[in-house]
mmCIF file of C-alpha atoms and ligand atoms in Angstrom:
data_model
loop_
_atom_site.group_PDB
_atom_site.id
_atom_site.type_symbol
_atom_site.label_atom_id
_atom_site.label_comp_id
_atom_site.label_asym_id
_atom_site.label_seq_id
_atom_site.Cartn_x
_atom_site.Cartn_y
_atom_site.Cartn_z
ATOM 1 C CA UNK A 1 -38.181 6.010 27.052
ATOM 2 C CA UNK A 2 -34.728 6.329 28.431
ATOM 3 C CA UNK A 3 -33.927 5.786 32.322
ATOM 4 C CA UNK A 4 -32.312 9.102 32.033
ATOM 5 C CA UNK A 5 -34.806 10.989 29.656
ATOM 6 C CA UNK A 6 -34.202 14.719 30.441
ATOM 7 C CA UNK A 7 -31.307 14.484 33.171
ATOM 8 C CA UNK A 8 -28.177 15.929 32.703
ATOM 9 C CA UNK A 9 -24.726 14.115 33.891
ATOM 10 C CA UNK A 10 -21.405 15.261 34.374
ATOM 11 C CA UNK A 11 -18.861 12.848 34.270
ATOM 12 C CA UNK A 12 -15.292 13.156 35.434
ATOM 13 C CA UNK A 13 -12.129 11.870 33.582
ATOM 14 C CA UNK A 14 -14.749 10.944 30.681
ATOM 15 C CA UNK A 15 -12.255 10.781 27.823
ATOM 16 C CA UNK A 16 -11.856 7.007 27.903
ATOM 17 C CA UNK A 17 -12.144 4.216 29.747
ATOM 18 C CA UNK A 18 -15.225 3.530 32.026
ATOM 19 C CA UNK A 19 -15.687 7.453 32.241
ATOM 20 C CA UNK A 20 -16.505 7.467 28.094
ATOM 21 C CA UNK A 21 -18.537 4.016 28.359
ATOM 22 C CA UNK A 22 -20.628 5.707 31.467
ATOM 23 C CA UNK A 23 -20.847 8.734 29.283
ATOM 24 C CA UNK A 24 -22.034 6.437 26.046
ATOM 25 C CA UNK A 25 -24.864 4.609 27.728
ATOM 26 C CA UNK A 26 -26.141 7.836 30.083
ATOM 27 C CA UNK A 27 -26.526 9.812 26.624
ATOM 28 C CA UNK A 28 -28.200 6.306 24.864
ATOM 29 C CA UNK A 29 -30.148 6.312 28.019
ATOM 30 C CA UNK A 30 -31.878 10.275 27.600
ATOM 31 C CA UNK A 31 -29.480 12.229 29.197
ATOM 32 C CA UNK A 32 -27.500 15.378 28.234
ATOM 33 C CA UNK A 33 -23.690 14.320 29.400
ATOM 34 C CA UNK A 34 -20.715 17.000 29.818
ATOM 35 C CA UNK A 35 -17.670 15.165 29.985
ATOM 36 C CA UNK A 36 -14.434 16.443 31.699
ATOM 37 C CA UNK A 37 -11.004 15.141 31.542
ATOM 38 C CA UNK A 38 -7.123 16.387 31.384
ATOM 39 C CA UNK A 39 -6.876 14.751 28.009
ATOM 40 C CA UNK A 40 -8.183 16.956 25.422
ATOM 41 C CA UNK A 41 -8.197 15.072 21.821
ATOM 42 C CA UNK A 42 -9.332 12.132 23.769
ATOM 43 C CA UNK A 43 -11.712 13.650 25.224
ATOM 44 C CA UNK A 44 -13.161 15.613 22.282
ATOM 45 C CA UNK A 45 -13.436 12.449 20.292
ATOM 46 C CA UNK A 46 -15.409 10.464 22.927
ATOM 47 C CA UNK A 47 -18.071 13.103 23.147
ATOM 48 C CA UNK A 48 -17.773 13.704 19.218
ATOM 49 C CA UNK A 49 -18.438 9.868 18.873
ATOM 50 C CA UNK A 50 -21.105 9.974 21.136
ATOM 51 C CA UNK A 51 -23.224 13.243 19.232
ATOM 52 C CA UNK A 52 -25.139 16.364 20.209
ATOM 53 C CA UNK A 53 -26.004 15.171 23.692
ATOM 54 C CA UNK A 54 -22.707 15.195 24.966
ATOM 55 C CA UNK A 55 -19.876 18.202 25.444
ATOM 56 C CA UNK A 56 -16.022 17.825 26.367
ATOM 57 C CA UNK A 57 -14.759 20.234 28.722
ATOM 58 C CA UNK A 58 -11.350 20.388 29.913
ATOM 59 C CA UNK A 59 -11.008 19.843 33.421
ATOM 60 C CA UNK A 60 -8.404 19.083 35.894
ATOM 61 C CA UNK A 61 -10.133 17.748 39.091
ATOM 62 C CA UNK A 62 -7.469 18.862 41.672
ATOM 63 C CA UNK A 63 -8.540 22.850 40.573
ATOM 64 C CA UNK A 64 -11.161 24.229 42.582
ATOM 65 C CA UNK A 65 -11.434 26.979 40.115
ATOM 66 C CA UNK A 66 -12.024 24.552 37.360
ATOM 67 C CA UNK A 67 -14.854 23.084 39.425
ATOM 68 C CA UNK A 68 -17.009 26.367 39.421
ATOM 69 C CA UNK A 69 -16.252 26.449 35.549
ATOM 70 C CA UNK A 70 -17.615 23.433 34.669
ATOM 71 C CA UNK A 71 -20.756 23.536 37.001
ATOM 72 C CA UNK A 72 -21.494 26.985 35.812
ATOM 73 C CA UNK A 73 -21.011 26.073 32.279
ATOM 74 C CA UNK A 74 -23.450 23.231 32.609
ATOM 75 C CA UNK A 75 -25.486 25.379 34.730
ATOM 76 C CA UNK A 76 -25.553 28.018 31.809
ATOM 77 C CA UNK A 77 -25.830 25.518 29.101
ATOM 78 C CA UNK A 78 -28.091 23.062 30.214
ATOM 79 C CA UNK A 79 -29.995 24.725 33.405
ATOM 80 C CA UNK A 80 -29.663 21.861 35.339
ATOM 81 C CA UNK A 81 -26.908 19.497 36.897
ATOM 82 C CA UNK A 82 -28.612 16.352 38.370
ATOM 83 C CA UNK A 83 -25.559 13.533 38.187
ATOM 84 C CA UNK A 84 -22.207 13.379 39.050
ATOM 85 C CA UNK A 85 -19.958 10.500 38.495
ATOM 86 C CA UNK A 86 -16.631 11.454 40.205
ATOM 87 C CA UNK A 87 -14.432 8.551 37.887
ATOM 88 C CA UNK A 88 -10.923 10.822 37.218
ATOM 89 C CA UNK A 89 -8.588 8.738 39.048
ATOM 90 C CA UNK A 90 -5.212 7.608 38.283
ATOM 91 C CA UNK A 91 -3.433 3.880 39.996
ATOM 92 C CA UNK A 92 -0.430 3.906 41.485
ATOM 93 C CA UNK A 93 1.232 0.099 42.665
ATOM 94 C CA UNK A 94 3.820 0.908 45.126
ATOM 95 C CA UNK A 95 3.517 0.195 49.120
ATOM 96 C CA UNK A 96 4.136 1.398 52.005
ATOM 97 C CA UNK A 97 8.050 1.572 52.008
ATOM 98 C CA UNK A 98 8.483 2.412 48.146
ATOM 99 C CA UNK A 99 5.960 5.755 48.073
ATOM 100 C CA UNK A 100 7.382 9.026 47.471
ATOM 101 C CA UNK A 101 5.403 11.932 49.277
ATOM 102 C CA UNK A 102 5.356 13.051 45.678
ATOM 103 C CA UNK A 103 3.295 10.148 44.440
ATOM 104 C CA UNK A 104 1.573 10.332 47.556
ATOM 105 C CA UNK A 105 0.349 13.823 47.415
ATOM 106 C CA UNK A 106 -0.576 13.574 43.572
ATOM 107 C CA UNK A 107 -2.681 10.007 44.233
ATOM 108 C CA UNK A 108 -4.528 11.667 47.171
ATOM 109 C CA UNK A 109 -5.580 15.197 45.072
ATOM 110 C CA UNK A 110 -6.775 13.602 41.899
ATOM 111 C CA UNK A 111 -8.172 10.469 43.717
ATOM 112 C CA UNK A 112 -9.787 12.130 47.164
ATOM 113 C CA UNK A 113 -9.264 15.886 46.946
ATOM 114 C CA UNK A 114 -10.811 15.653 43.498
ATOM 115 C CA UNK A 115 -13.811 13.956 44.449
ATOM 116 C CA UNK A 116 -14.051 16.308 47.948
ATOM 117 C CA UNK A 117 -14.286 19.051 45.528
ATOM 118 C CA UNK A 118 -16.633 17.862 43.038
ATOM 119 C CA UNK A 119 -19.254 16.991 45.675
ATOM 120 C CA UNK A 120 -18.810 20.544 47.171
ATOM 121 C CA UNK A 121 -18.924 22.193 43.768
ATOM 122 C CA UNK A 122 -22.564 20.461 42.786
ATOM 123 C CA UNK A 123 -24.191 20.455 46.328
ATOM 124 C CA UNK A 124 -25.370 23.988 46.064
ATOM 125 C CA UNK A 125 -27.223 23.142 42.670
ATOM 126 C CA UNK A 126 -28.763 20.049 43.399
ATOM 127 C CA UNK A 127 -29.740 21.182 47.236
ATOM 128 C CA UNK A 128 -31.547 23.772 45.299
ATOM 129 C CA UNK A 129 -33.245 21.554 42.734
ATOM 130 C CA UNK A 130 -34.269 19.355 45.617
ATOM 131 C CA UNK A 131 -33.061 16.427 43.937
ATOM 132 C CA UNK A 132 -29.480 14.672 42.756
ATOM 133 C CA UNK A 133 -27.258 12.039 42.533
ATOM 134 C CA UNK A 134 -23.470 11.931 43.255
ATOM 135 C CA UNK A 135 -21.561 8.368 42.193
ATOM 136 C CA UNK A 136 -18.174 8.575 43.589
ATOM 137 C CA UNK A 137 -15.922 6.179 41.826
ATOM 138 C CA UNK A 138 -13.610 3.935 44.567
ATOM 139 C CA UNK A 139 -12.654 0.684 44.457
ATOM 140 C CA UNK A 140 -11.793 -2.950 45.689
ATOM 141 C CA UNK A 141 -8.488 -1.238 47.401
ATOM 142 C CA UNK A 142 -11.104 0.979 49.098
ATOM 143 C CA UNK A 143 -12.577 -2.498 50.856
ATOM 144 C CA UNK A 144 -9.475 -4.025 51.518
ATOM 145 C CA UNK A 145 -6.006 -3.519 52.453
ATOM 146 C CA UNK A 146 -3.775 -3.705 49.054
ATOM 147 C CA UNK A 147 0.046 -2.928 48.661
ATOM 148 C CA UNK A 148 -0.975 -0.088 46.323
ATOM 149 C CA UNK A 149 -0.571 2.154 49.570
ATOM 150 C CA UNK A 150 -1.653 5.709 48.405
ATOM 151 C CA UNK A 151 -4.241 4.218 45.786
ATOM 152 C CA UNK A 152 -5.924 2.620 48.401
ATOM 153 C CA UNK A 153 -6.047 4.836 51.202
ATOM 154 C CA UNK A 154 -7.290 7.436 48.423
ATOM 155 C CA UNK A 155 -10.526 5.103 47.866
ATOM 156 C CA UNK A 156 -11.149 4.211 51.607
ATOM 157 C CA UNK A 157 -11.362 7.823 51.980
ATOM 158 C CA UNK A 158 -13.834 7.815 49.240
ATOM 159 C CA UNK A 159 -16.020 5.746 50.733
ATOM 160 C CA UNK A 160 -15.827 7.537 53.973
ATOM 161 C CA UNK A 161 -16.073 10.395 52.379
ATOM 162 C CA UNK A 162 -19.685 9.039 50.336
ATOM 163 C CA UNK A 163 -21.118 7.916 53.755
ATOM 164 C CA UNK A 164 -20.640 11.064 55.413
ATOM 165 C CA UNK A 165 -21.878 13.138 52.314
ATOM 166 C CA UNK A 166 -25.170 10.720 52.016
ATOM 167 C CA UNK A 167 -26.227 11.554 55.841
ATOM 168 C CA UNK A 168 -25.831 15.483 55.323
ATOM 169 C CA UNK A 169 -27.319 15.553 51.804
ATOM 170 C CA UNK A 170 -30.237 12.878 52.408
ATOM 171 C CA UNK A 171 -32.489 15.591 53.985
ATOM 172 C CA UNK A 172 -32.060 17.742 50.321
ATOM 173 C CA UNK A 173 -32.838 14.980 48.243
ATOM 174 C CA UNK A 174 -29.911 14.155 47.335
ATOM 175 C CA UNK A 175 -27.994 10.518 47.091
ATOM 176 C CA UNK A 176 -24.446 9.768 47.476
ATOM 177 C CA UNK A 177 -23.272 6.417 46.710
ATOM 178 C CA UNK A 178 -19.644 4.968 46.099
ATOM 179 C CA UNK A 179 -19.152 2.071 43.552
ATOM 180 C CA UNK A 180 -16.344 -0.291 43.753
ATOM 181 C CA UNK A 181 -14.776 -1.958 40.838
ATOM 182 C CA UNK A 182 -12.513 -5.090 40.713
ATOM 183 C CA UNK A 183 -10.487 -5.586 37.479
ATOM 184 C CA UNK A 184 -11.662 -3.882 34.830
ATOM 185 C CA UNK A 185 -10.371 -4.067 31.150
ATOM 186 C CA UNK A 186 -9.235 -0.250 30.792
ATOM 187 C CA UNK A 187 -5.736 1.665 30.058
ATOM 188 C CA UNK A 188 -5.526 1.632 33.771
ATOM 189 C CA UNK A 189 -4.333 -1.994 33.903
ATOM 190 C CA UNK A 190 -1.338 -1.213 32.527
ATOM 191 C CA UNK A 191 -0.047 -0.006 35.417
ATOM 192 C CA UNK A 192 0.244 -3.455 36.777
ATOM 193 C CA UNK A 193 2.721 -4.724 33.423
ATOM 194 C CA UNK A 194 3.732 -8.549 33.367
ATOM 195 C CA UNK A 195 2.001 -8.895 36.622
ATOM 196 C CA UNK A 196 -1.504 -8.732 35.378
ATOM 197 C CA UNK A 197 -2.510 -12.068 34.328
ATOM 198 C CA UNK A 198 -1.263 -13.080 37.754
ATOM 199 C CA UNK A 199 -3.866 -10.753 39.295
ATOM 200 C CA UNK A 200 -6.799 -11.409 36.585
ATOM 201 C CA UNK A 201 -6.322 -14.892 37.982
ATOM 202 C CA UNK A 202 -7.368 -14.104 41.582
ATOM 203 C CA UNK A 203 -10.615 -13.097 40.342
ATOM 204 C CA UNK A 204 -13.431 -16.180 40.951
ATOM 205 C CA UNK A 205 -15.028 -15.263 37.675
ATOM 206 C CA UNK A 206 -11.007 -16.279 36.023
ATOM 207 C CA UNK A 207 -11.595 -12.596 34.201
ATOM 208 C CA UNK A 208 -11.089 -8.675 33.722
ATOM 209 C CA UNK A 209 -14.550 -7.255 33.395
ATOM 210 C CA UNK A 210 -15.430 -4.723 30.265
ATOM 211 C CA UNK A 211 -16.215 -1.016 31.530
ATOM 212 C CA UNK A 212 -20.062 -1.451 30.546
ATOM 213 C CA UNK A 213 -20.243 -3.558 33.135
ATOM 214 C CA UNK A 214 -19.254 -1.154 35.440
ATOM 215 C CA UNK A 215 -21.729 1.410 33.580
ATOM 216 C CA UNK A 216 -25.154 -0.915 34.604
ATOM 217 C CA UNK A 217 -24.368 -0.514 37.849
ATOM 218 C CA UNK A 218 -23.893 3.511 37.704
ATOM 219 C CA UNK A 219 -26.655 3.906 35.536
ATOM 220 C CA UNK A 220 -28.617 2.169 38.343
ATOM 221 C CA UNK A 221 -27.417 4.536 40.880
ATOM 222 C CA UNK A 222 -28.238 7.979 38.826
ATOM 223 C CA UNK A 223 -31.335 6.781 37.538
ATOM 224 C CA UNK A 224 -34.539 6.996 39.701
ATOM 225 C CA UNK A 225 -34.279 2.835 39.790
ATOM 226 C CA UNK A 226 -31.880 3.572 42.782
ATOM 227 C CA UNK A 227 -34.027 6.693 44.051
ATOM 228 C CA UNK A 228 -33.558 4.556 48.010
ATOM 229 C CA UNK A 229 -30.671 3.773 47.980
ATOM 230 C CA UNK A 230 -28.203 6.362 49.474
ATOM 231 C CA UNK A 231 -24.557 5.951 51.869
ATOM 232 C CA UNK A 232 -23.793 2.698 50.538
ATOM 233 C CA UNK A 233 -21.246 0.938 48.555
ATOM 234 C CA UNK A 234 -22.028 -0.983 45.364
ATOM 235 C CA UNK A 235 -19.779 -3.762 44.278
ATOM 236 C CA UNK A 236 -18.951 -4.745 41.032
ATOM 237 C CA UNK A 237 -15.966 -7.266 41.258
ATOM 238 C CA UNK A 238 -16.147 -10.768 39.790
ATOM 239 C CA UNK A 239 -16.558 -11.928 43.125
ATOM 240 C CA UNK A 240 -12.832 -10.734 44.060
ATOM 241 C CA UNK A 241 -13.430 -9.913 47.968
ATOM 242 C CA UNK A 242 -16.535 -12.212 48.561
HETATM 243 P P1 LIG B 301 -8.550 5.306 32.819
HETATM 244 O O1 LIG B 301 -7.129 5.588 33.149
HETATM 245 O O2 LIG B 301 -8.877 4.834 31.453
HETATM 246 O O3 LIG B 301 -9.481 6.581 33.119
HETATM 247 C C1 LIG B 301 -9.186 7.526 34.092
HETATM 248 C C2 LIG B 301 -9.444 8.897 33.495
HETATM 249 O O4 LIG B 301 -9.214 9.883 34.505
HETATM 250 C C3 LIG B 301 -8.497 9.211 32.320
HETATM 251 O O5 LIG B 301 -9.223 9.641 31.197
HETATM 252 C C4 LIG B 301 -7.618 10.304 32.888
HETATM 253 O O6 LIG B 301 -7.130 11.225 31.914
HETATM 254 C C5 LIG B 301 -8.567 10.965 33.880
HETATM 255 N N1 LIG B 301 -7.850 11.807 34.835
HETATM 256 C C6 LIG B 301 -6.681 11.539 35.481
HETATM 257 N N2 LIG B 301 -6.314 12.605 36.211
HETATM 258 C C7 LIG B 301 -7.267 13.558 36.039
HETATM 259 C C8 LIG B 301 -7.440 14.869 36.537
HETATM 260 N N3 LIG B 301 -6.545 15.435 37.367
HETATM 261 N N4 LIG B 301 -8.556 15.554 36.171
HETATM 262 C C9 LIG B 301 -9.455 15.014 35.319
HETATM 263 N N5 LIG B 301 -9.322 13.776 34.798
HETATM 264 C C10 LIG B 301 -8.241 13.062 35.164
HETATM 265 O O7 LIG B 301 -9.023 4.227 33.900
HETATM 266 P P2 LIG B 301 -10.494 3.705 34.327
HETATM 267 O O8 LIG B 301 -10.349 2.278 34.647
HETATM 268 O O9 LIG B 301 -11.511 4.128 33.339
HETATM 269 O O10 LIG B 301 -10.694 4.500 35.705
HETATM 270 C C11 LIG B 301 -11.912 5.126 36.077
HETATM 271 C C12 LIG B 301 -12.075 5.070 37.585
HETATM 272 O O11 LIG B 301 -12.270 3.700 37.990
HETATM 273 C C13 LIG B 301 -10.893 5.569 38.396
HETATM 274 O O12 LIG B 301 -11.341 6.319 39.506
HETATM 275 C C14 LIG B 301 -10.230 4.300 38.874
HETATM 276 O O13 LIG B 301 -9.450 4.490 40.042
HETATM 277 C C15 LIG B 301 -11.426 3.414 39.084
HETATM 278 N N6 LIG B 301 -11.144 1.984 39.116
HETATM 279 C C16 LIG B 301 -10.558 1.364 38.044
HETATM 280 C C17 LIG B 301 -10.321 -0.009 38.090
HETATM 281 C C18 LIG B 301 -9.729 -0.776 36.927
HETATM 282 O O14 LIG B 301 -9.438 -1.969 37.088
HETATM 283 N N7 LIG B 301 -9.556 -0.198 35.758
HETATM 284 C C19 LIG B 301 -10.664 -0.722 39.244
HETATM 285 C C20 LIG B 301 -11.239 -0.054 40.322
HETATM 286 C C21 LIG B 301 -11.486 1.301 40.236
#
């Protein structure tokens, strides 16, 4: 029996990274998974790899329209939505002085507008099912001030956001948790070019953690496992801000 016999999970920016290894072990784990994501063949493969219990949908998190698309479609297809992992993001390294309004702007839709939307677009389905869980993806730079400046304030606001979402969706039955990676070995990384090993070094565990890591911890928090646990953030960082 499967922690998530039955449920079905949909699981933003899914293609690849920690999105496709969530998506992976939720499926392995019962579940019926609909991933979404901007990158199509990506995306197709993962939920190809993965079999009949998992769909790729295209969807751009910033669109509200593409919101009621994919929660109908899963709605339609699957007559239930009891999981969302809100995981799109996207990193961006510059500070204070060096951020555009540009970069600014596109950090805080994808990484905060995205997830504001995604909990509005589920609420009315699992409100009426009684029952739900809602993972929104933040960070380390959501615990602590970082020089990434819009990456960070984009996943303090998630947290903020989480807390405040937990209290006024407690009373339906449903959970809203955040989850806060460190370093974690995904395309991601990149972003941070010669500098990385530097930063991998700062970790007390001396090393980048694999995405299925990450995916124990949010299979705890959509599974039943976690069914008191609600407002909170969950840490998953090598021991980088202990
Ligand atoms: P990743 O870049 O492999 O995955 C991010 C996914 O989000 C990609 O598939 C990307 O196409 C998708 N995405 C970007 N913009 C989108 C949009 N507008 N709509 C839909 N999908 C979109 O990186 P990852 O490490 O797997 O990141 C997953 C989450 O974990 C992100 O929220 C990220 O901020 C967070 N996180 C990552 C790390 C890390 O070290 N890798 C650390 C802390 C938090």
């Amino acid at each position: 029996m499967g922690a998530l016999d039955g449920r079905v999970a949909l699981i933003t920016g899914g293609a690849r990274g920690q999105g496709a290894s969530h998506a992976r072990r939720f499926a392995a784990e019962g579940a019926t998974v609909v991933l979404g994501d901007v990158l199509d063949a990506e995306g197709l493969a993962t939920a190809t790899g993965i079999g009949p219990a998992a769909t790729f949908v295209h969807h751009d998190v910033t669109d509200p329209g593409a919101w009621a698309e994919i929660v109908q479609w899963t709605l339609d297809a699957h007559g239930r939505l009891d999981v969302l992992v809100n995981n799109a993001g996207i990193f961006r390294t510059r500070g204070l002085l060096d951020t555009t309004l540009e970069e600014w702007q596109q950090v805080i839709a994808i990484n905060q507008t995205g997830v504001f939307l995604g909990m509005q677009a589920v609420a009315p389905a699992m409100i009426a099912a009684g029952r739900g869980s809602i993972i929104n993806i933040s960070s380390i730079a959501g615990l602590q001030g970082t020089s990434s400046h819009a990456y960070s304030a984009s996943k303090w606001a998630v947290r903020g956001m989480s807390r405040g979402a937990a209290r006024e969706l407690a009373p339906h039955g449903v959970r809203v948790n955040s989850v806060h990676p460190g370093l974690i070995d995904t395309v991601m990384l990149d972003e941070l070019g010669e500098g990385r090993p530097m930063v991998t070094q700062r970790v007390p565990m001396g090393r980048e953690a694999a995405p299925e890591e990450v995916t124990e911890l949010v299979l705890f928090l959509a599974s039943d496992a976690s069914s008191y646990c609600t407002g909170h953030e969950f840490v998953v960082d090598g021991g980088m801000t202990a």
